[in-house]
Short mmCIF file of C-alpha atoms and ligand atoms in Angstrom, two decimals:
data_model
loop_
_atom_site.label_atom_id
_atom_site.label_comp_id
_atom_site.label_asym_id
_atom_site.label_seq_id
_atom_site.Cartn_x
_atom_site.Cartn_y
_atom_site.Cartn_z
CA UNK A 3 0.03 0.02 -0.38
CA UNK A 4 0.94 3.40 -0.90
CA UNK A 5 -0.20 6.95 0.96
CA UNK A 6 0.36 8.11 -2.35
CA UNK A 7 -1.94 6.20 -4.54
CA UNK A 8 -5.14 6.86 -5.45
CA UNK A 9 -7.31 3.47 -6.80
CA UNK A 10 -8.07 3.14 -9.48
CA UNK A 11 -4.97 4.96 -11.08
CA UNK A 12 -5.89 7.14 -13.59
CA UNK A 13 -5.08 6.63 -17.38
CA UNK A 14 -4.98 7.98 -20.36
CA UNK A 15 -6.43 5.95 -22.89
CA UNK A 16 -4.71 4.21 -25.86
CA UNK A 17 -5.90 4.35 -29.26
CA UNK A 18 -4.16 0.50 -30.61
CA UNK A 19 -5.06 0.06 -34.51
CA UNK A 20 -4.57 -3.07 -36.40
CA UNK A 21 -4.22 -3.65 -39.45
CA UNK A 22 -3.09 -6.95 -41.94
CA UNK A 23 -4.07 -8.02 -45.20
CA UNK A 24 -7.38 -10.07 -45.22
CA UNK A 25 -7.12 -13.79 -44.13
CA UNK A 26 -3.63 -12.60 -41.94
CA UNK A 27 -5.76 -13.23 -38.75
CA UNK A 28 -6.31 -9.72 -37.52
CA UNK A 29 -9.94 -10.15 -36.67
CA UNK A 30 -9.77 -13.30 -34.43
CA UNK A 31 -6.94 -11.40 -32.73
CA UNK A 32 -8.22 -8.35 -31.52
CA UNK A 33 -11.64 -10.03 -31.13
CA UNK A 34 -9.91 -12.52 -28.22
CA UNK A 35 -7.96 -9.00 -27.02
CA UNK A 36 -11.41 -7.31 -26.52
CA UNK A 37 -12.79 -10.51 -24.56
CA UNK A 38 -9.72 -10.58 -22.28
CA UNK A 39 -9.11 -6.83 -21.78
CA UNK A 40 -12.70 -5.76 -19.85
CA UNK A 41 -11.05 -2.18 -19.76
CA UNK A 42 -10.53 -2.15 -24.19
CA UNK A 43 -13.77 -1.12 -26.27
CA UNK A 44 -13.78 -2.34 -29.65
CA UNK A 45 -15.07 -0.20 -32.37
CA UNK A 46 -17.62 -1.46 -34.40
CA UNK A 47 -16.69 0.28 -38.54
CA UNK A 48 -20.10 1.17 -40.50
CA UNK A 49 -19.52 -0.61 -44.40
CA UNK A 50 -21.69 -0.26 -47.32
CA UNK A 51 -20.23 -3.76 -47.83
CA UNK A 52 -22.97 -6.74 -47.20
CA UNK A 53 -22.69 -9.18 -44.31
CA UNK A 54 -21.42 -12.14 -44.27
CA UNK A 55 -23.16 -15.58 -43.21
CA UNK A 56 -23.53 -15.33 -39.69
CA UNK A 57 -22.04 -11.48 -39.47
CA UNK A 58 -24.72 -9.79 -37.73
CA UNK A 59 -26.15 -5.99 -37.79
CA UNK A 60 -24.27 -3.63 -34.69
CA UNK A 61 -21.88 -7.32 -33.93
CA UNK A 62 -19.54 -7.30 -36.76
CA UNK A 63 -20.99 -3.87 -38.73
CA UNK A 64 -23.34 -1.17 -38.72
CA UNK A 65 -23.86 -2.94 -42.18
CA UNK A 66 -25.30 1.11 -43.96
CA UNK A 67 -26.60 1.79 -47.31
CA UNK A 68 -25.03 4.36 -49.76
CA UNK A 69 -26.78 6.87 -48.87
CA UNK A 70 -26.72 6.23 -45.23
CA UNK A 71 -22.92 6.26 -45.44
CA UNK A 72 -23.12 9.75 -47.22
CA UNK A 73 -24.71 11.14 -44.44
CA UNK A 74 -22.91 9.66 -42.21
CA UNK A 75 -19.70 11.53 -43.82
CA UNK A 76 -21.60 14.99 -44.14
CA UNK A 77 -22.59 15.32 -40.88
CA UNK A 78 -19.23 13.97 -39.72
CA UNK A 79 -20.09 11.19 -38.09
CA UNK A 80 -16.92 9.31 -38.69
CA UNK A 81 -13.52 10.02 -37.32
CA UNK A 82 -12.00 8.54 -40.64
CA UNK A 83 -13.16 6.59 -43.05
CA UNK A 84 -11.70 4.84 -46.61
CA UNK A 85 -12.99 3.34 -49.58
CA UNK A 86 -11.57 -0.58 -49.55
CA UNK A 87 -11.94 -3.90 -51.36
CA UNK A 88 -14.64 -1.49 -53.46
CA UNK A 89 -16.62 -0.92 -50.13
CA UNK A 90 -16.48 1.64 -47.50
CA UNK A 91 -15.88 1.49 -44.54
CA UNK A 92 -15.56 4.43 -41.39
CA UNK A 93 -15.27 4.42 -37.82
CA UNK A 94 -18.43 5.89 -35.78
CA UNK A 95 -17.18 9.38 -33.77
CA UNK A 96 -19.48 9.04 -30.87
CA UNK A 97 -18.79 5.13 -29.64
CA UNK A 98 -14.55 6.49 -29.67
CA UNK A 99 -15.04 9.26 -27.70
CA UNK A 100 -17.94 7.34 -24.86
CA UNK A 101 -14.94 4.48 -24.41
CA UNK A 102 -12.29 7.11 -23.92
CA UNK A 103 -14.43 9.17 -21.39
CA UNK A 104 -14.99 5.95 -19.38
CA UNK A 105 -11.34 6.23 -19.16
CA UNK A 106 -11.20 2.64 -20.93
CA UNK A 107 -8.78 1.79 -24.52
CA UNK A 108 -10.13 1.64 -28.04
CA UNK A 109 -9.15 -1.93 -30.39
CA UNK A 110 -9.59 -0.24 -34.32
CA UNK A 111 -9.91 -3.12 -36.81
CA UNK A 112 -8.97 -1.04 -39.36
CA UNK A 113 -7.05 -0.60 -43.04
CA UNK A 114 -3.46 1.58 -43.04
CA UNK A 115 -5.15 4.11 -44.64
CA UNK A 116 -8.21 4.86 -41.26
CA UNK A 117 -4.90 3.99 -39.27
CA UNK A 118 -2.99 6.61 -40.88
CA UNK A 119 -5.46 9.02 -40.08
CA UNK A 120 -6.77 8.14 -36.89
CA UNK A 121 -2.76 8.12 -35.78
CA UNK A 122 -2.17 11.49 -37.65
CA UNK A 123 -5.13 13.40 -35.47
CA UNK A 124 -3.64 11.67 -32.41
CA UNK A 125 0.11 11.10 -32.73
CA UNK A 126 0.58 9.65 -28.64
CA UNK A 127 -2.53 8.08 -28.14
CA UNK A 128 -1.90 5.85 -31.17
CA UNK A 129 0.01 2.24 -31.15
CA UNK A 130 0.11 0.62 -35.08
CA UNK A 131 0.53 -3.49 -35.16
CA UNK A 132 0.50 -4.17 -38.54
CA UNK A 133 -0.06 -8.31 -39.07
CA UNK A 134 1.56 -10.61 -41.29
CA UNK A 135 0.68 -13.52 -42.85
CA UNK A 136 4.34 -16.69 -43.41
CA UNK A 137 3.78 -16.22 -46.48
CA UNK A 138 1.51 -15.00 -49.40
CA UNK A 139 0.38 -18.76 -50.07
CA UNK A 140 -0.52 -18.87 -47.07
CA UNK A 141 -2.50 -16.11 -47.04
CA UNK A 142 -4.12 -17.89 -50.28
CA UNK A 143 -5.12 -20.69 -48.17
CA UNK A 144 -6.49 -18.95 -45.34
CA UNK A 145 -8.60 -17.21 -47.26
CA UNK A 146 -10.11 -20.32 -49.09
CA UNK A 147 -9.95 -22.05 -46.05
CA UNK A 148 -12.68 -19.94 -44.69
CA UNK A 149 -14.67 -19.86 -47.17
CA UNK A 150 -17.13 -16.75 -46.83
CA UNK A 151 -15.91 -15.03 -50.32
CA UNK A 152 -16.53 -15.81 -53.78
CA UNK A 153 -13.47 -16.45 -55.87
CA UNK A 154 -13.16 -13.36 -57.36
CA UNK A 155 -13.72 -11.29 -53.65
CA UNK A 156 -10.80 -13.49 -52.45
CA UNK A 157 -9.04 -12.59 -55.69
CA UNK A 158 -9.24 -8.94 -55.22
CA UNK A 159 -8.13 -9.33 -51.67
CA UNK A 160 -5.34 -11.29 -52.52
CA UNK A 161 -3.96 -8.60 -54.87
CA UNK A 162 -4.70 -5.81 -52.73
CA UNK A 163 -2.95 -7.47 -49.90
CA UNK A 164 0.37 -6.24 -51.94
CA UNK A 165 -0.36 -3.09 -51.70
CA UNK A 166 -1.09 -3.33 -48.36
CA UNK A 167 1.66 -5.12 -47.24
CA UNK A 168 3.99 -2.35 -48.84
CA UNK A 169 2.59 0.15 -45.81
CA UNK A 170 4.16 -1.40 -42.64
CA UNK A 171 6.89 0.77 -42.25
CA UNK A 172 4.05 3.32 -40.78
CA UNK A 173 3.37 0.80 -38.23
CA UNK A 174 5.01 1.02 -34.55
CA UNK A 175 5.19 -2.93 -34.62
CA UNK A 176 4.34 -6.04 -37.33
CA UNK A 177 3.65 -9.55 -35.47
CA UNK A 178 4.05 -12.36 -37.91
CA UNK A 179 0.90 -14.68 -37.52
CA UNK A 180 2.53 -17.74 -38.14
CA UNK A 181 1.11 -19.24 -34.51
CA UNK A 182 -2.07 -17.63 -33.64
CA UNK A 183 -1.15 -17.99 -29.96
CA UNK A 184 2.23 -16.52 -30.04
CA UNK A 185 1.76 -14.17 -32.04
CA UNK A 186 -2.09 -13.60 -29.17
CA UNK A 187 0.73 -13.33 -26.58
CA UNK A 188 2.87 -11.26 -28.70
CA UNK A 189 -0.15 -8.19 -29.35
CA UNK A 190 -0.58 -8.90 -25.99
CA UNK A 191 2.66 -7.86 -25.01
CA UNK A 192 2.31 -5.48 -26.52
CA UNK A 193 -0.67 -3.68 -25.49
CA UNK A 194 0.63 -4.38 -22.21
CA UNK A 195 3.59 -2.08 -22.29
CA UNK A 196 2.07 0.37 -24.31
CA UNK A 197 -0.09 1.02 -21.05
CA UNK A 198 2.36 1.34 -19.01
CA UNK A 199 4.45 4.08 -20.23
CA UNK A 200 4.78 6.61 -17.98
CA UNK A 201 2.88 9.01 -20.71
CA UNK A 202 -0.10 7.36 -20.56
CA UNK A 203 -0.26 7.31 -16.69
CA UNK A 204 -1.57 10.14 -15.74
CA UNK A 205 -1.31 8.80 -11.66
CA UNK A 206 3.12 9.57 -11.96
CA UNK A 207 3.36 13.37 -12.16
CA UNK A 208 1.31 13.64 -8.94
CA UNK A 209 2.28 10.23 -7.03
CA UNK A 210 5.96 11.50 -7.87
CA UNK A 211 5.24 15.17 -6.40
CA UNK A 212 4.12 13.58 -3.32
CA UNK A 213 6.82 11.23 -3.09
CA UNK A 214 9.32 14.24 -3.33
CA UNK A 215 7.35 15.71 -0.53
CA UNK A 216 7.46 13.15 2.11
CA UNK A 217 10.03 13.94 4.23
CA UNK A 218 11.10 10.88 6.29
P1 5GP B 314 -13.39 -7.62 -44.58
O1 5GP B 314 -14.74 -6.84 -45.01
O2 5GP B 314 -12.58 -8.51 -44.18
O3 5GP B 314 -14.11 -6.81 -42.37
O4 5GP B 314 -12.57 -6.04 -44.40
C1 5GP B 314 -12.17 -5.40 -45.45
C2 5GP B 314 -11.39 -4.48 -44.92
O5 5GP B 314 -11.38 -3.27 -44.35
C3 5GP B 314 -10.33 -4.73 -43.26
O6 5GP B 314 -8.94 -4.14 -43.34
C4 5GP B 314 -10.66 -3.97 -42.45
O7 5GP B 314 -9.75 -3.95 -41.48
C5 5GP B 314 -11.04 -2.70 -42.58
N1 5GP B 314 -11.12 -1.49 -42.34
C6 5GP B 314 -13.10 -2.41 -41.52
N2 5GP B 314 -13.16 -1.42 -40.69
C7 5GP B 314 -12.57 0.14 -41.38
C8 5GP B 314 -12.49 1.48 -40.70
O8 5GP B 314 -13.85 1.46 -40.11
N3 5GP B 314 -12.32 2.15 -41.19
C9 5GP B 314 -11.23 1.87 -42.92
N4 5GP B 314 -10.24 2.77 -43.29
N5 5GP B 314 -10.85 0.38 -43.12
C10 5GP B 314 -11.89 -0.62 -42.03
#
């Protein structure tokens, strides 16, 4: 126990931006990290892409029409948005702000364009992680194995993967998802270490002031 520490310790929330080519495993890694951490909220994006079998409105995405997406853009409802694989995807602003106000961190499963836009606006608060497949052959195998998309969609995603991977230098961390559990452990370590940075620990300065004022 310390007489100088308030509970809970005040922190500044971080924005964890995770990107990867489709099929590299970012979505399962992201969802598991959110499930394992009560104070990490997942940003649910809006998209004009139609739902895949099994996807639910407001769980995987807010599935919206082109008109609804236009409205969100025009009304400043999105923190960022981008064209990805022929559809539009964007991050609704209000839930992110609400989560940060509530002292939570926020995880974004978004492409490199969105990650860049958010990191430009909030450089101190952003942590960017890029997830890579072990090989392009394995990426193709994973995309085909999940059997969620048509052949032409898979081909577009595979072709686009080359351009996405070329953006790796924008990221703070690069993970190669050879083994899912190993990649998850690395992601969790990154998240835990980033949370501990002194810039994100609002309690540190007053604590040190109190330590230095304490006479023994
Ligand atoms: P999918 O259609 O496979 O769910 O997602 C396609 C791509 O769009 C993925 O790379 C995903 O990370 C990205 N994406 C999802 N939501 C957003 C978003 O809100 N903004 C941006 N810029 N990209 C997103």
